[in-house]
mmCIF file of C-alpha atoms in Angstrom:
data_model
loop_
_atom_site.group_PDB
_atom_site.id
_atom_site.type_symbol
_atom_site.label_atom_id
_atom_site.label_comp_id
_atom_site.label_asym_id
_atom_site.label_seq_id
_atom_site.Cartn_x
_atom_site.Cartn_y
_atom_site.Cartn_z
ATOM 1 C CA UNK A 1 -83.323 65.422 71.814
ATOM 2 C CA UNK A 2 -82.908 63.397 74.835
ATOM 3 C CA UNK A 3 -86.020 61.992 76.617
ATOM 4 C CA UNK A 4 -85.140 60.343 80.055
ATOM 5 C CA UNK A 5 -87.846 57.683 80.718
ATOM 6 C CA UNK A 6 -89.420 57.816 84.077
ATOM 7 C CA UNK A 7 -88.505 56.449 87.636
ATOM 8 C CA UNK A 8 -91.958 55.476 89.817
ATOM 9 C CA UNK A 9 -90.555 57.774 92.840
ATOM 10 C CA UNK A 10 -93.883 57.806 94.557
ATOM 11 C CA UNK A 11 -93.097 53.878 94.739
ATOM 12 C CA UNK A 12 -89.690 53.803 95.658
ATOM 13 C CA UNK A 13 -89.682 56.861 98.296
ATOM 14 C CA UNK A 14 -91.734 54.946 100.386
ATOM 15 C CA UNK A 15 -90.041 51.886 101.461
ATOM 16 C CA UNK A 16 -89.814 50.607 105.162
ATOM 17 C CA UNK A 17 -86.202 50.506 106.200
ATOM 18 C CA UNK A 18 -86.881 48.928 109.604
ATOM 19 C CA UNK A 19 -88.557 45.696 107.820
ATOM 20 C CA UNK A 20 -85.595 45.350 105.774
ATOM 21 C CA UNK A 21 -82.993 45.920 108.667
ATOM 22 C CA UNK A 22 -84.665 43.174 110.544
ATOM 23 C CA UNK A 23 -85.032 40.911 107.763
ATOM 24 C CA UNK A 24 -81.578 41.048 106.316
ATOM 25 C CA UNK A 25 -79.944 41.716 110.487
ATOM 26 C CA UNK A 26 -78.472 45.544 109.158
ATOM 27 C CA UNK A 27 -78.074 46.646 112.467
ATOM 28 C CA UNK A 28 -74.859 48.006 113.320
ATOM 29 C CA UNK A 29 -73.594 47.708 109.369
ATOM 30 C CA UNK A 30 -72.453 50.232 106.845
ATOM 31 C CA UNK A 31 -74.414 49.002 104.758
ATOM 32 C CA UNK A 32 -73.535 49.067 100.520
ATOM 33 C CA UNK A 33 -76.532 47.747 98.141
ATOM 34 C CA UNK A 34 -75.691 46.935 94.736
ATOM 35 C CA UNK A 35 -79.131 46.118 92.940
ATOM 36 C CA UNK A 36 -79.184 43.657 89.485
ATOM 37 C CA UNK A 37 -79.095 40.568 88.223
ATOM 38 C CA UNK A 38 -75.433 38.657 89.403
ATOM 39 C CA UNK A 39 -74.447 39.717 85.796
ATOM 40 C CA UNK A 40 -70.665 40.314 84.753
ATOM 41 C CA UNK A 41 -72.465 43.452 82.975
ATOM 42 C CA UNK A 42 -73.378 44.274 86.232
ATOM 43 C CA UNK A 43 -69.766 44.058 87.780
ATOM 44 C CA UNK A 44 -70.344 42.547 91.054
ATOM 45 C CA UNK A 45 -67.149 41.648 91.530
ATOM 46 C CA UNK A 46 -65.806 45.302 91.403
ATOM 47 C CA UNK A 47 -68.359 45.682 94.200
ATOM 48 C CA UNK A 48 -67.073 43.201 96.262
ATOM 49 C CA UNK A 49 -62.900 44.441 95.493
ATOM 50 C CA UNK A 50 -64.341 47.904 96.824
ATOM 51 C CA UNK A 51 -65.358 45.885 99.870
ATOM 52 C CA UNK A 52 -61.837 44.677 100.476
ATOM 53 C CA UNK A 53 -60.447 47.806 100.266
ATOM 54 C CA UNK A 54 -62.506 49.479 102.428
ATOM 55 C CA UNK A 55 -62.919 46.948 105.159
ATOM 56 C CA UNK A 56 -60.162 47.753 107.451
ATOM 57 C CA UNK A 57 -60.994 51.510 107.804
ATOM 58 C CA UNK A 58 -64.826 50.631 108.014
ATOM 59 C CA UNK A 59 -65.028 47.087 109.836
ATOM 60 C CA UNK A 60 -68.649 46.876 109.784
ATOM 61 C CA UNK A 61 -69.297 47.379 106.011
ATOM 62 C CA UNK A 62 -71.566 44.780 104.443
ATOM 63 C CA UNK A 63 -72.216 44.434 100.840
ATOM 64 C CA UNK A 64 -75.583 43.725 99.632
ATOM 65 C CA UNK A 65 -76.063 42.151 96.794
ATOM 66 C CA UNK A 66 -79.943 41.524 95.525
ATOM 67 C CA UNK A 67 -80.763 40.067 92.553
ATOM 68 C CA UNK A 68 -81.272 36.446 90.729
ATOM 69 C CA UNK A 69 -78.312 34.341 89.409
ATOM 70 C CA UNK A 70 -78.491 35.071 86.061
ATOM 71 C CA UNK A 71 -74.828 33.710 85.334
ATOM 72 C CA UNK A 72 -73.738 30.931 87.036
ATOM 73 C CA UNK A 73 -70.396 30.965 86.189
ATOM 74 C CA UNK A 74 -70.161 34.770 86.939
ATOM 75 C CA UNK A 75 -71.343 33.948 90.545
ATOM 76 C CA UNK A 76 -68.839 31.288 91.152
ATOM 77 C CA UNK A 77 -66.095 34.037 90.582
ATOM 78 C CA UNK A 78 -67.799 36.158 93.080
ATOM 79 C CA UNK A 79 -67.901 33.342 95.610
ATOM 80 C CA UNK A 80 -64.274 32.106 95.069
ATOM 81 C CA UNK A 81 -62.952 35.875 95.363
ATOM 82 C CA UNK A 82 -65.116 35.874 98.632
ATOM 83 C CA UNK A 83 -63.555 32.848 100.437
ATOM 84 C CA UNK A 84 -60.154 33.801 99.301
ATOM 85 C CA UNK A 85 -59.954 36.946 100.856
ATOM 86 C CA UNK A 86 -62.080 36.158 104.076
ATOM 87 C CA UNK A 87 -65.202 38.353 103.045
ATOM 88 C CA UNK A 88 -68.138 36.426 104.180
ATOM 89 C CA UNK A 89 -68.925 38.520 106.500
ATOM 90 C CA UNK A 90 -68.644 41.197 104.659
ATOM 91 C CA UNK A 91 -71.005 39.833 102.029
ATOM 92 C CA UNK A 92 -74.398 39.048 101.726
ATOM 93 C CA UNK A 93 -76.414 37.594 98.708
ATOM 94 C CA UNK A 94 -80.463 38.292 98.905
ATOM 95 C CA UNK A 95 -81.473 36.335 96.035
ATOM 96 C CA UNK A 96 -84.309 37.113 93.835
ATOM 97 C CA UNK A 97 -86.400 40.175 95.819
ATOM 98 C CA UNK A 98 -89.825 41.881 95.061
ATOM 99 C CA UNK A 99 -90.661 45.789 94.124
ATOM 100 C CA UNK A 100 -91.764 46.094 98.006
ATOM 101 C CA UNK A 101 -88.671 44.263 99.400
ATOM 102 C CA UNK A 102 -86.075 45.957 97.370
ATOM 103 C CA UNK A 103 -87.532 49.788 97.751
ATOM 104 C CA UNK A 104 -87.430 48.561 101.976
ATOM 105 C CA UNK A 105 -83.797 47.817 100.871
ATOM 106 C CA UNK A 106 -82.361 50.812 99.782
ATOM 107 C CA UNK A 107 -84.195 52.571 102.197
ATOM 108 C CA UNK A 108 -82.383 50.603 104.486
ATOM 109 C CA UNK A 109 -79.088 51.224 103.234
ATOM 110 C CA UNK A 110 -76.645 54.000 103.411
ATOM 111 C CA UNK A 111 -75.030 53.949 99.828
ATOM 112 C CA UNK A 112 -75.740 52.437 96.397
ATOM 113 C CA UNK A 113 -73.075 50.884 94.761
ATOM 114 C CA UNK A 114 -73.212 50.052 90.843
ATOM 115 C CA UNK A 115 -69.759 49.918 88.763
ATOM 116 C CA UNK A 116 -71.466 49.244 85.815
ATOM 117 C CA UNK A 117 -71.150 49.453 82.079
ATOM 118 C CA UNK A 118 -72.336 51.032 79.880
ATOM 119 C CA UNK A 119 -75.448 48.722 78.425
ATOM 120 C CA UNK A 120 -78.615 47.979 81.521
ATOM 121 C CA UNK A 121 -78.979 49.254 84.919
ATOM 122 C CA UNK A 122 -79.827 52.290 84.234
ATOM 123 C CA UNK A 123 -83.389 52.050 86.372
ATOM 124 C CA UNK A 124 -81.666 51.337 90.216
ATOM 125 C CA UNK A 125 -79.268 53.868 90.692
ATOM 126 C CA UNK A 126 -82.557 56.236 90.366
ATOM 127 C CA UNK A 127 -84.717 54.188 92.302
ATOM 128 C CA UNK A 128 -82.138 54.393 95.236
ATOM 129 C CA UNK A 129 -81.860 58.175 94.768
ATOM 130 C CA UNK A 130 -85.598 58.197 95.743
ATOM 131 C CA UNK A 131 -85.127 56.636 99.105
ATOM 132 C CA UNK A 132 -82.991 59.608 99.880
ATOM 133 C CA UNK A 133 -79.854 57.436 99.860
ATOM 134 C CA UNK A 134 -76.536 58.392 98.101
ATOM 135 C CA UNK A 135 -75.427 56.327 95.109
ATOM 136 C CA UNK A 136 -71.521 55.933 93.251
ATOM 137 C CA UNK A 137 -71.796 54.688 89.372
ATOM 138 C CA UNK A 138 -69.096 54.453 86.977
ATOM 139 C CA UNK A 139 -68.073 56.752 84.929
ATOM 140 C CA UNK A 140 -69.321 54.619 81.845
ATOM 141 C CA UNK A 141 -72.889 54.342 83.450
ATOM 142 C CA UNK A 142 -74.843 55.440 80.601
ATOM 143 C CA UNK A 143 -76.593 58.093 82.683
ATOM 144 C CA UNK A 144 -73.340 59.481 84.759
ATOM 145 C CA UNK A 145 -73.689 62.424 82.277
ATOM 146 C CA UNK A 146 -76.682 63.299 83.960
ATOM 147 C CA UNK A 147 -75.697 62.249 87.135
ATOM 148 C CA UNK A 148 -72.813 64.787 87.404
ATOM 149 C CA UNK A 149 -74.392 67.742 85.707
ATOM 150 C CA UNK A 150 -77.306 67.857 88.268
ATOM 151 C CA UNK A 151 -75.080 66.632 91.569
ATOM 152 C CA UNK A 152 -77.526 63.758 91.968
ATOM 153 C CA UNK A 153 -74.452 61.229 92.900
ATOM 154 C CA UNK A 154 -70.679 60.511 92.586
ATOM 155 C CA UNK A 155 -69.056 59.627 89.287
ATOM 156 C CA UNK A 156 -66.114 57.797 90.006
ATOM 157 C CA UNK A 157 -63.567 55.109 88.800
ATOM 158 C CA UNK A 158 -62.062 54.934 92.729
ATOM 159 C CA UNK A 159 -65.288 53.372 94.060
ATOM 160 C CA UNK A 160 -63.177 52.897 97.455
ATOM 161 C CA UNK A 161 -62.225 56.661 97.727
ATOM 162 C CA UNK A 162 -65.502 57.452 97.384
ATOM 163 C CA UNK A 163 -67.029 54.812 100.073
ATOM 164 C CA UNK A 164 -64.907 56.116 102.474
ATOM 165 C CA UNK A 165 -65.750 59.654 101.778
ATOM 166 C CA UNK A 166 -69.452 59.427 102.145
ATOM 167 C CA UNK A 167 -69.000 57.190 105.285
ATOM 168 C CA UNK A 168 -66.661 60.168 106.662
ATOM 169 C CA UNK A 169 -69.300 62.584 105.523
ATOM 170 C CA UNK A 170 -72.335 60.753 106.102
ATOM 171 C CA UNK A 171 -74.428 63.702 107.084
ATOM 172 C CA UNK A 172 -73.552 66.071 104.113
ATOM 173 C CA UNK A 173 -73.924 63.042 101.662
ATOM 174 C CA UNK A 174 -77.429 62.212 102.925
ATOM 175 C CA UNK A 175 -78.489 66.134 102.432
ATOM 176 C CA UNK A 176 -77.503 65.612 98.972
ATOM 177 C CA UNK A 177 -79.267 62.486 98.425
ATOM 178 C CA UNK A 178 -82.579 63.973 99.744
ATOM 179 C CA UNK A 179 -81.905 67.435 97.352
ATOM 180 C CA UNK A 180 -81.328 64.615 94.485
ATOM 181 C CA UNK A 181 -84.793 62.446 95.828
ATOM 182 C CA UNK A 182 -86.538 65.862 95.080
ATOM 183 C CA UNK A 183 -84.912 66.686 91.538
ATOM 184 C CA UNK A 184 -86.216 63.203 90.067
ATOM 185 C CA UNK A 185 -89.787 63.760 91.725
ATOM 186 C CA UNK A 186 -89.914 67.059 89.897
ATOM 187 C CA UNK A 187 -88.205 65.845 86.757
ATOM 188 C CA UNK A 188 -87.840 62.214 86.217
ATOM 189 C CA UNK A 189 -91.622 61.199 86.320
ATOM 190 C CA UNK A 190 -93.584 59.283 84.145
ATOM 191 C CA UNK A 191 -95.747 62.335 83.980
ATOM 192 C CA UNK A 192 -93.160 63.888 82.484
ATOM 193 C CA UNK A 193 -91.665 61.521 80.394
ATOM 194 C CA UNK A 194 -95.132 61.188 78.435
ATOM 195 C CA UNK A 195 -95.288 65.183 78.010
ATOM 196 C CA UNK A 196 -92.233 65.329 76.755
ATOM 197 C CA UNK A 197 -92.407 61.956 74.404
ATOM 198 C CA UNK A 198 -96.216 63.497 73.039
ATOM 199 C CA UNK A 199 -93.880 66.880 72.004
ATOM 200 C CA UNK A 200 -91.631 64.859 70.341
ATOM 201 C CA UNK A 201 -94.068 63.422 68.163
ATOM 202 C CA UNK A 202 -95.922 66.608 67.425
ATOM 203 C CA UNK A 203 -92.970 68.592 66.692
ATOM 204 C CA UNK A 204 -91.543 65.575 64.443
ATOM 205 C CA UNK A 205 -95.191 65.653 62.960
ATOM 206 C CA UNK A 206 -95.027 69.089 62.062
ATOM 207 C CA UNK A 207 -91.775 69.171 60.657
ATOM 208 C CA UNK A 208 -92.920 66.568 58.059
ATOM 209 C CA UNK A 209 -96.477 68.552 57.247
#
């Protein structure tokens, strides 16, 4: 059986959007957060090759990426990409953040972005869902599975497509987000996850006595 660990929505429903907005100067901006450490596993750099696609049709879209350097190397590709194809003002690094600053973050923003992999990040597409905001993951992200079978996001390999649906859309998106804020309150909590782990055990028990 499959046991989804749990996402602290209580937490991460709560955040202060207006505090982040001022902080990071959102005003104005379409604004795309991509949460992680800068990480090729992470795929930043898709993130910021959506950007370029997109930024003609939306001109205010800003990218925000928050997170510590964790790859050096990884970053400089990011920031060479950036400069060649004029899109510093269409992105924004926010280094190294707290719980309370990020959960003000994606409350702040109107999408979540993550094109990753496979392996990691499974925790901050969820978190974003419970600030009521919409989120796009890869079709690889280990929990797009879920994602699709419960209409909690978009599953897509056209992350561009897809940002400039939900910024056409923006109202029918963010009723989907809130419906998909309410399904991991009800089914994604800790609570939940420890009911269902104790089960496991018990039933496993039992089988073997």
């Amino acid at each position: 059986r499959l046991i989804y660990y749990g996402v602290n929505h209580d937490f991460f429903s709560k955040g202060k959007a207006e505090k982040a907005k001022k902080k990071f100067n959102l005003k104005n901006n379409f604004v795309v957060l991509q949460s992680g450490m800068i990480i090729d596993t992470k795929n930043q750099l898709e993130s910021v090759k959506t950007i370029k696609k997109v930024k003609e049709k939306i001109p205010n879209v800003l990218l925000l990426l928050a997170g510590k350097v964790a790859d050096d190397k990884y970053k400089k590709i990011i920031d060479d990409y950036i400069k060649e194809n004029s899109l510093e003002k269409n992105v924004l690094f926010t280094g190294n953040l707290s719980r309370e600053e990020l959960r003000d973050l994606y409350k702040a923003s109107d999408v979540g972005l993550f094109p990753i992999g496979k392996q990691g990040g499974w925790l901050a597409p969820f978190e974003m869902l419970c600030s009521g905001n919409l989120i796009i993951v890869s079709e690889e992200f280990g929990a797009a599975s879920l994602i699709k079978e419960f209409n909690l996001g978009i599953v897509s390999k056209n992350y561009a497509n897809s940002l400039l649906e939900i910024h056409k859309n923006n109202k029918d998106y963010k009723r989907q987000a809130k419906d998909a804020s309410l399904f991991i309150k009800k089914n994604l909590s800790w609570k939940i996850f420890t009911e269902k782990m104790i089960k496991a055990y018990r039933d496993a028990w039992g089988k073997k006595h």
